[in-house]
Tab-separated table of C-alpha atoms in Angstrom:
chain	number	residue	atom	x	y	z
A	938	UNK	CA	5.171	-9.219	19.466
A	939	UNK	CA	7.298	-12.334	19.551
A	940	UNK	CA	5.725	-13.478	16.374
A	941	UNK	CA	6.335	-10.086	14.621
A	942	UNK	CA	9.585	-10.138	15.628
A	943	UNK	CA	9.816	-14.132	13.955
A	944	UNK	CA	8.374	-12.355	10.615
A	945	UNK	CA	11.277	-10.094	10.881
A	946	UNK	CA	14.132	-12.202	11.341
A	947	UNK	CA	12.421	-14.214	8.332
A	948	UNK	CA	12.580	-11.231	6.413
A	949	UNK	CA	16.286	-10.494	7.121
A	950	UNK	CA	17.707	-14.227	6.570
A	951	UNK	CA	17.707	-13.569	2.887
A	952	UNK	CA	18.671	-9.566	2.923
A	953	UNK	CA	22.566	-8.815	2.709
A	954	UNK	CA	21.714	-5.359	4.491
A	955	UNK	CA	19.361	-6.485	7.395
A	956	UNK	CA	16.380	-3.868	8.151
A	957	UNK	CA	15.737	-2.755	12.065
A	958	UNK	CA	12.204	-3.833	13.224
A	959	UNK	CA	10.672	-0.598	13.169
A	960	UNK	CA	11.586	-0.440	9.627
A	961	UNK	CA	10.073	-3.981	8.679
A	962	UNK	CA	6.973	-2.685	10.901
A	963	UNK	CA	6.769	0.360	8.393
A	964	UNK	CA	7.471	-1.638	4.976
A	965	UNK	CA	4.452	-4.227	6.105
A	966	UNK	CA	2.416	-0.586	6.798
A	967	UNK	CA	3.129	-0.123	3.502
A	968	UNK	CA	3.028	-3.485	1.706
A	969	UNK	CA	-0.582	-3.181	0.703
A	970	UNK	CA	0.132	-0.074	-1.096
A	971	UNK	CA	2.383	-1.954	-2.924
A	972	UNK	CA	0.301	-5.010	-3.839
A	973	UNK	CA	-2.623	-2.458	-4.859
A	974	UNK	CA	-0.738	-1.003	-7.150
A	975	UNK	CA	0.865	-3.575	-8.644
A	976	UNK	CA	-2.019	-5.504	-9.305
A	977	UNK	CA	-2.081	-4.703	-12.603
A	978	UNK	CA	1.824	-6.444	-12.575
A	979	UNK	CA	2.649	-2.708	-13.882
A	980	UNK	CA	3.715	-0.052	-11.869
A	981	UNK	CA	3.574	3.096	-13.548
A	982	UNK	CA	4.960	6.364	-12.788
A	983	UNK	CA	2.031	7.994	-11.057
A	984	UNK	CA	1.534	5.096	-9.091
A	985	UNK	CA	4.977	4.741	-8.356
A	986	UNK	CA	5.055	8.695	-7.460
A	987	UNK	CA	2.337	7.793	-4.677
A	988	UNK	CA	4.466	5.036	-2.699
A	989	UNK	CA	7.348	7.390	-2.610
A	990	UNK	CA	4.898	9.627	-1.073
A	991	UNK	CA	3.691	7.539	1.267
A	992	UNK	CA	7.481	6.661	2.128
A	993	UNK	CA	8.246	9.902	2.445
A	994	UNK	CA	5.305	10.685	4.671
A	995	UNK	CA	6.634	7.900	7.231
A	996	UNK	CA	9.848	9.028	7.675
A	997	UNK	CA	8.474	12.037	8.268
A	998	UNK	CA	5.896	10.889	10.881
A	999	UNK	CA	9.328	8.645	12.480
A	1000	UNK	CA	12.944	10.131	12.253
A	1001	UNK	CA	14.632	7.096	13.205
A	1002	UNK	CA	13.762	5.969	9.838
A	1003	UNK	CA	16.372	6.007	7.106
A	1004	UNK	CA	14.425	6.981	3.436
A	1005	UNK	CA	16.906	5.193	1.583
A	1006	UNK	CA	16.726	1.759	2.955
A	1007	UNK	CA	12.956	1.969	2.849
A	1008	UNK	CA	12.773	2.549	-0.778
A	1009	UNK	CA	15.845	-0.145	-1.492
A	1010	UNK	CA	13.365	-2.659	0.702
A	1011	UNK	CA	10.170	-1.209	-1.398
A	1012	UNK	CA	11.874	-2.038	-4.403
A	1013	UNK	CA	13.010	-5.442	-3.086
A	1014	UNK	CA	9.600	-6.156	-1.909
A	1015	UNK	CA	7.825	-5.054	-5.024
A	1016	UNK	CA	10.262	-7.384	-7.391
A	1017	UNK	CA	9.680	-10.302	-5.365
A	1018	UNK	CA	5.790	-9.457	-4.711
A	1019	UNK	CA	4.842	-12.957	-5.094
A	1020	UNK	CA	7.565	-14.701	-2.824
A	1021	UNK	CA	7.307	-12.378	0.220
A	1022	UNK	CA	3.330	-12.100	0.114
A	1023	UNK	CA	2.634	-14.444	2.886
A	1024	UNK	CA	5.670	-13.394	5.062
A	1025	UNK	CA	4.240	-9.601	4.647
A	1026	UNK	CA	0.278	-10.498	5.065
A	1027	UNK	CA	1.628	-12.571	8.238
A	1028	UNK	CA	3.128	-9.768	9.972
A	1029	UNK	CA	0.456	-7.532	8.334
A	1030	UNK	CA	-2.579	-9.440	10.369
A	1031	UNK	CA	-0.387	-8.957	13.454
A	1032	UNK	CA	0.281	-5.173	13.090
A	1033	UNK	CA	-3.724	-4.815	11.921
A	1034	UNK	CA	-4.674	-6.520	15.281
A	1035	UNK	CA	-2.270	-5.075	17.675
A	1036	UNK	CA	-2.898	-1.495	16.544
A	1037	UNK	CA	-6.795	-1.726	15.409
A	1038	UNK	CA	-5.384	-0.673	11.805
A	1039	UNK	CA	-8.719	-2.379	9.978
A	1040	UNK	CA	-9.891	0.688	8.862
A	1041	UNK	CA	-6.792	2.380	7.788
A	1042	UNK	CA	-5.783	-0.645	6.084
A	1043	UNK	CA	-8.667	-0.366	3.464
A	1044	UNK	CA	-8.183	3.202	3.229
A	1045	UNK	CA	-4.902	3.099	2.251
A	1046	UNK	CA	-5.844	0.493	0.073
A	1047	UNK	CA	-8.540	2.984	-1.601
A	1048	UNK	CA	-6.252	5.730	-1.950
A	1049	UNK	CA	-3.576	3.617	-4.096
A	1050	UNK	CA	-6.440	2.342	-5.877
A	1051	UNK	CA	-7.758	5.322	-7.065
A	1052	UNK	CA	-4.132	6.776	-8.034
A	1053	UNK	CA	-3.669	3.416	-9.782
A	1054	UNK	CA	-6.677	3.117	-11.981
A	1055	UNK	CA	-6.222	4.803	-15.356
A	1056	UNK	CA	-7.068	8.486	-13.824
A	1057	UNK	CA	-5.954	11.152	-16.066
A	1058	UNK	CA	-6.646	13.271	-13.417
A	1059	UNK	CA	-4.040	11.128	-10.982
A	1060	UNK	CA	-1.649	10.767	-14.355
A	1061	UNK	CA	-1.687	14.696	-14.733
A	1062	UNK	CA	-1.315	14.930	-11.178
A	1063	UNK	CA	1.374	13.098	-10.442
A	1064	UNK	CA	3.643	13.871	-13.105
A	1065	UNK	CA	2.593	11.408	-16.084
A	1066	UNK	CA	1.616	14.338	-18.227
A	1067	UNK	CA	3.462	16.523	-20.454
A	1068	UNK	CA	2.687	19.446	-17.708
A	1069	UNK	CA	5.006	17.230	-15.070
A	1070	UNK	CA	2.513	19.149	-11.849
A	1071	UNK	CA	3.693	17.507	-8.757
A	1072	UNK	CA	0.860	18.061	-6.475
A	1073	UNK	CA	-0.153	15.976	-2.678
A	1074	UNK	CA	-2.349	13.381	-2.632
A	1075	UNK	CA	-4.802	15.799	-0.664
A	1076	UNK	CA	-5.078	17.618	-4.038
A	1077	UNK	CA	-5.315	14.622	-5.765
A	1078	UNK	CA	-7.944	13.454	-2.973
A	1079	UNK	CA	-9.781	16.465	-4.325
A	1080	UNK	CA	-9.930	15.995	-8.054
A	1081	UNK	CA	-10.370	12.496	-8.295
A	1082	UNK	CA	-13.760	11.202	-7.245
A	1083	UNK	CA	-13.955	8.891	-4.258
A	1084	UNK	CA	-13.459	5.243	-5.081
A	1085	UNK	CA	-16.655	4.295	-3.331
A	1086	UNK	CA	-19.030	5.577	-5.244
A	1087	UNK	CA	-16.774	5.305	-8.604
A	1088	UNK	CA	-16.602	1.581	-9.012
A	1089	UNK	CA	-14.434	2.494	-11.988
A	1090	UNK	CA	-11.820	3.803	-10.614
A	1091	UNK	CA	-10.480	0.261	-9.190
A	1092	UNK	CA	-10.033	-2.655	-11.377
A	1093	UNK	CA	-11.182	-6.268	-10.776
A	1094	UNK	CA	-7.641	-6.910	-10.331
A	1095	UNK	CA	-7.139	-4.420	-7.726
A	1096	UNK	CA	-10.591	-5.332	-5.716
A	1097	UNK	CA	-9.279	-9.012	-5.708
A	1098	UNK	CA	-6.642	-8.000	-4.155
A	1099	UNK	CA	-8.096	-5.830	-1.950
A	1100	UNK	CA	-10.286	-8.145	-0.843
A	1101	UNK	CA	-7.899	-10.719	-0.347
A	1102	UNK	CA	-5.047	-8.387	2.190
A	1103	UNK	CA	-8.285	-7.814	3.833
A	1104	UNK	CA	-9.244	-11.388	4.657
A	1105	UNK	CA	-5.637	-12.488	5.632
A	1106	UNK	CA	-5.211	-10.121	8.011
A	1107	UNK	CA	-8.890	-10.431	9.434
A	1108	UNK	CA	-9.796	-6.587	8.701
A	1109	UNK	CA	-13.340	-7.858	6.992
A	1110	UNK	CA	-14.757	-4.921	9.663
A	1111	UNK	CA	-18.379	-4.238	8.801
A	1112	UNK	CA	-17.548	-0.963	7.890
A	1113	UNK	CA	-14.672	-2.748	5.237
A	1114	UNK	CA	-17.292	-5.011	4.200
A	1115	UNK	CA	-19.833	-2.746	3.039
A	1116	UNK	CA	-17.315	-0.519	1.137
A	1117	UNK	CA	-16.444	-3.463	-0.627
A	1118	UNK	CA	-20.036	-4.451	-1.165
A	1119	UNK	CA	-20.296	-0.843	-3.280
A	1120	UNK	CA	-17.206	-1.528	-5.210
A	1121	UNK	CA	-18.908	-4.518	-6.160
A	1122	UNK	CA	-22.061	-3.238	-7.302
């Protein structure tokens, strides 16, 4: 944990408003979220309605969180992508090993892919439609076809990076591995 908590302190030398360590451990959670969907260097509404949710869903799960200064840090983070990558994939590969988050990690990465992807369904769904519906990502889960066996729902962009989050944090499970052999095919 003593390099976690050296990630962290990294991560606070250049914040005015320094974040606790339970709520750096929750913006790494969600950092590859962020890089999923921002592959495309464009984050749209719908795919900016999904983090939110996923936000949302962590305070929830923790209320010792504060929903504000996650999504100031989320936008922080997602401005300055590039910069804080390896700080974030550092403390990422640390989290994924300590809590056996391998798994997770690509489904989490799946789920923001398939939101992300050009999906009028996920676009309708999540509020970029004239209709406005603002519906769970369960019922999204249920409209939009899984990711695995819809190579077109994720863009080479997005499996690049993807695959990359998933080598620096040593997640390449064999389970991870042959999901992203499909997406390949």
């Amino acid at each position: 944990m003593e390099e976690l908590q050296n990630y962290w302190e990294e991560y606070n030398f250049n914040r005015f408003n320094p974040v606790d360590l339970k709520s750096f451990e929750t913006l790494t959670i969600l950092f590859p979220i962020l890089a999923v969907v921002a592959a495309d260097h464009n984050i749209d509404g719908a795919e900016k309605e999904f983090y939110l949710e996923e936000i949302q869903r962590k305070v929830h799960q923790n209320e010792k969180l504060n929903l504000t200064l996650l999504k100031e840090e989320v936008r922080y983070i997602t401005q300055n992508l590039e910069e804080l990558s390896p700080l974030m994939l550092g403390a990422l590969k640390i989290l994924v090993e300590k809590d056996g988050l391998a798994h997770e990690l690509m489904d989490m990465m799946l789920s923001a892919a398939k939101v992300s992807y050009e999906s009028w369904q996920a676009k309708t769904l999540y509020g970029e439609s004239d209709s406005r519906l603002k519906l769970s990502k369960k019922m999204i889960d249920l409209v939009v076809e899984d990711a695995i066996s819809q190579k077109e729902r994720i863009s080479d962009e997005e499996l690049n990076v993807i695959k990359m989050i998933l080598q620096k944090t040593n997640a390449l499970t064999e389970r991870n591995k042959s999901i992203l052999e499909n997406l390949s095919n």
